[in-house]
Amino acid sequence: MLPKKAMLSRTPPMGWNSWNTFGSNINEELIRNTADNMVAKGFLEAGYNYLVIDDCWSEMKRDENGRLAASKEKFPDGMKAVADYVHSKGLKFGMYSCCGTRTCAGYPGSFEYEYIDAETFASWGIDFLKYDYCLRPTISDGKHLYRKMAMALRRAGRDILFSACNWGADNVYDWIRSSGAHMFRSTGDIVDNWDSIKNLYRSQMEKGPYSGPGCFNDMDMLVVGMYGKGNVGFGGCSEEEYRTHFALWCMFNSPLMIGCDINNISDSAKELLQNKDLISINQDPEGRQPYLANNTNGDRHTWIKPMANGEYAIGYFNLSDNRTDVLLHFWDIGVPSLSGYGVELYDCFKHEVIGVFKDFYNPIIEAHGCAIYKAKVVKL
Ligand code: GLA
């Protein structure tokens, strides 16, 4: 019997991925420890339920039957045992392949092996496949290759979330949803510094209409808590910048895939990644994208996202290099005080109501910082 596919990404998928910190430096012990700590440190409870191994997990050659084989050195017990362990913790297990002949790091890819690889993955018990875009024969059409793997996964006898990763290239917005993918990378690769975060965010400002329940725009894995260490740790970010990064990904309904080392995570990174109010904005069941309500000087932005309970998430972002105020006039979002209404704001970092405001609200925000509220329209 075919499994039920319907709701694998009713809300943006959440989890952890090995790439940002560990790159090719992965092994069974790391995955087991990470699974243990995803549970012990409260990440599973906060919603992060997928543990995903990225590139570099296999042998450099397929086995004698043409099947992908886990590296004996890194995963001596084989992937089924790793998957069983991850499942025993109540987590779901994800892996990685590529639609080209090789992966981005040069390991065997799934080109022309789509059906056999989908069967292998299903037999190991995987629940998630990230599918990359490197080393495609130039005559091949990217959208066809994603459709093919989506089809192979859909008949493999297991619910497998399909995470496409073609970096926003080749008009992916036009064809990815109909391929059957559940999320898709709409940006190039993130690295751990402020410029990267700012550039990825700017590249997504107009891409909202393409994202929604069933298939979400993926702004790439989080760098929160990396502090410049690890595979993509190019400089690191301040705590302020990590807060803005996480808040943007939450406001934009990006999948939330943690990229730091959960086994050695700092208290502040853990607190940020488990911020219930920000996560509830990201996981809002309606999955609506925000709209830009105000843009001052091109670097002070206010975004509004309607939520299922009738409230609105309001995100004030200061991309500039100076401490300054960021303004929102409430008539710009449809609340003129002449009508007798104002806005009650609940601060998602302080976790408390800060007051009822009439006409406008303009918090002072640190350079590269943000303020995020849940707003109710109330009678004055
Ligand atoms: C590409 C992807 C990254 C990562 C690497 C692995 O660059 O975009 O997210 O998976 O490949 O080689």
mmCIF file of N, CA and C and ligand atoms in Angstrom, residues 17 19-20 23 54-56 96-97 103-107 130 132-134 165-167 185 187-190 220-221 231-232, ligand 1:
data_model
loop_
_atom_site.group_PDB
_atom_site.id
_atom_site.type_symbol
_atom_site.label_atom_id
_atom_site.label_comp_id
_atom_site.label_asym_id
_atom_site.label_seq_id
_atom_site.Cartn_x
_atom_site.Cartn_y
_atom_site.Cartn_z
ATOM 1 N N ASN A 17 20.881 19.540 11.037
ATOM 2 C CA ASN A 17 21.606 19.025 9.874
ATOM 3 C C ASN A 17 23.104 19.141 10.149
ATOM 4 N N TRP A 19 25.751 19.575 8.183
ATOM 5 C CA TRP A 19 26.685 20.241 7.274
ATOM 6 C C TRP A 19 27.382 21.470 7.853
ATOM 7 N N ASN A 20 26.614 22.413 8.411
ATOM 8 C CA ASN A 20 27.196 23.717 8.763
ATOM 9 C C ASN A 20 28.387 23.586 9.705
ATOM 10 N N GLY A 23 30.562 19.345 8.201
ATOM 11 C CA GLY A 23 31.023 19.042 6.849
ATOM 12 C C GLY A 23 31.217 17.550 6.666
ATOM 13 N N ASP A 54 24.026 15.195 6.242
ATOM 14 C CA ASP A 54 24.226 15.828 4.926
ATOM 15 C C ASP A 54 25.259 15.033 4.119
ATOM 16 N N ASP A 55 25.936 15.694 3.222
ATOM 17 C CA ASP A 55 26.891 15.088 2.286
ATOM 18 C C ASP A 55 28.006 14.327 3.040
ATOM 19 N N CYS A 56 28.691 13.417 2.313
ATOM 20 C CA CYS A 56 29.933 12.770 2.757
ATOM 21 C C CYS A 56 29.705 11.556 3.663
ATOM 22 N N TYR A 96 20.959 12.515 2.660
ATOM 23 C CA TYR A 96 21.289 13.462 1.591
ATOM 24 C C TYR A 96 21.723 12.704 0.345
ATOM 25 N N SER A 97 21.294 13.195 -0.810
ATOM 26 C CA SER A 97 21.896 12.761 -2.071
ATOM 27 C C SER A 97 21.829 13.932 -3.047
ATOM 28 N N THR A 103 27.837 14.040 -5.736
ATOM 29 C CA THR A 103 27.344 15.077 -4.818
ATOM 30 C C THR A 103 28.283 16.277 -4.895
ATOM 31 N N CYS A 104 27.914 17.344 -4.204
ATOM 32 C CA CYS A 104 28.753 18.552 -4.255
ATOM 33 C C CYS A 104 30.143 18.278 -3.692
ATOM 34 N N ALA A 105 30.263 17.321 -2.781
ATOM 35 C CA ALA A 105 31.576 17.004 -2.212
ATOM 36 C C ALA A 105 32.232 15.828 -2.934
ATOM 37 N N GLY A 106 31.629 15.354 -4.039
ATOM 38 C CA GLY A 106 32.298 14.344 -4.869
ATOM 39 C C GLY A 106 31.959 12.896 -4.575
ATOM 40 N N TYR A 107 30.954 12.647 -3.762
ATOM 41 C CA TYR A 107 30.522 11.263 -3.473
ATOM 42 C C TYR A 107 29.504 10.840 -4.535
ATOM 43 N N LYS A 130 17.336 15.193 1.589
ATOM 44 C CA LYS A 130 17.793 16.456 0.991
ATOM 45 C C LYS A 130 18.459 16.106 -0.331
ATOM 46 N N ASP A 132 20.471 17.521 -3.663
ATOM 47 C CA ASP A 132 21.295 18.651 -4.099
ATOM 48 C C ASP A 132 21.350 18.759 -5.629
ATOM 49 N N TYR A 133 22.134 19.735 -6.128
ATOM 50 C CA TYR A 133 22.038 20.131 -7.553
ATOM 51 C C TYR A 133 23.389 20.155 -8.264
ATOM 52 N N CYS A 134 24.422 19.548 -7.670
ATOM 53 C CA CYS A 134 25.760 19.610 -8.279
ATOM 54 C C CYS A 134 25.949 18.540 -9.354
ATOM 55 N N CYS A 165 17.133 21.033 -3.141
ATOM 56 C CA CYS A 165 18.213 21.977 -2.820
ATOM 57 C C CYS A 165 18.875 22.448 -4.106
ATOM 58 N N ASN A 166 18.156 23.286 -4.905
ATOM 59 C CA ASN A 166 18.814 23.775 -6.123
ATOM 60 C C ASN A 166 19.131 25.266 -6.039
ATOM 61 N N TRP A 167 19.156 25.799 -4.815
ATOM 62 C CA TRP A 167 19.704 27.140 -4.544
ATOM 63 C C TRP A 167 18.934 28.277 -5.224
ATOM 64 N N ARG A 185 15.244 24.801 -1.255
ATOM 65 C CA ARG A 185 16.194 25.876 -1.047
ATOM 66 C C ARG A 185 15.950 26.958 -2.075
ATOM 67 N N THR A 187 17.676 29.852 -1.783
ATOM 68 C CA THR A 187 18.852 30.727 -1.649
ATOM 69 C C THR A 187 20.130 29.935 -1.911
ATOM 70 N N GLY A 188 21.229 30.668 -2.134
ATOM 71 C CA GLY A 188 22.550 30.036 -2.146
ATOM 72 C C GLY A 188 22.925 29.614 -0.725
ATOM 73 N N ASP A 189 24.135 29.088 -0.573
ATOM 74 C CA ASP A 189 24.553 28.560 0.733
ATOM 75 C C ASP A 189 24.796 29.675 1.755
ATOM 76 N N ILE A 190 24.355 29.427 2.967
ATOM 77 C CA ILE A 190 24.602 30.358 4.072
ATOM 78 C C ILE A 190 26.023 30.156 4.597
ATOM 79 N N ASP A 220 17.890 28.200 4.000
ATOM 80 C CA ASP A 220 19.102 27.435 4.347
ATOM 81 C C ASP A 220 19.201 27.217 5.864
ATOM 82 N N MET A 221 20.101 26.314 6.206
ATOM 83 C CA MET A 221 20.219 25.887 7.595
ATOM 84 C C MET A 221 20.706 27.031 8.479
ATOM 85 N N ASN A 231 32.411 24.086 9.716
ATOM 86 C CA ASN A 231 32.547 24.017 8.267
ATOM 87 C C ASN A 231 32.202 25.313 7.537
ATOM 88 N N VAL A 232 31.155 26.029 7.969
ATOM 89 C CA VAL A 232 30.812 27.286 7.290
ATOM 90 C C VAL A 232 30.947 28.480 8.245
HETATM 91 C C1 GLA B 1 25.610 22.245 -1.367
HETATM 92 C C2 GLA B 1 24.383 22.528 -0.503
HETATM 93 C C3 GLA B 1 24.796 22.585 0.962
HETATM 94 C C4 GLA B 1 25.470 21.280 1.370
HETATM 95 C C5 GLA B 1 26.645 20.986 0.457
HETATM 96 C C6 GLA B 1 27.210 19.597 0.674
HETATM 97 O O1 GLA B 1 26.501 23.328 -1.351
HETATM 98 O O2 GLA B 1 23.749 23.711 -0.894
HETATM 99 O O3 GLA B 1 23.669 22.838 1.782
HETATM 100 O O4 GLA B 1 24.519 20.235 1.311
HETATM 101 O O5 GLA B 1 26.271 21.073 -0.919
HETATM 102 O O6 GLA B 1 28.286 19.297 -0.171
#
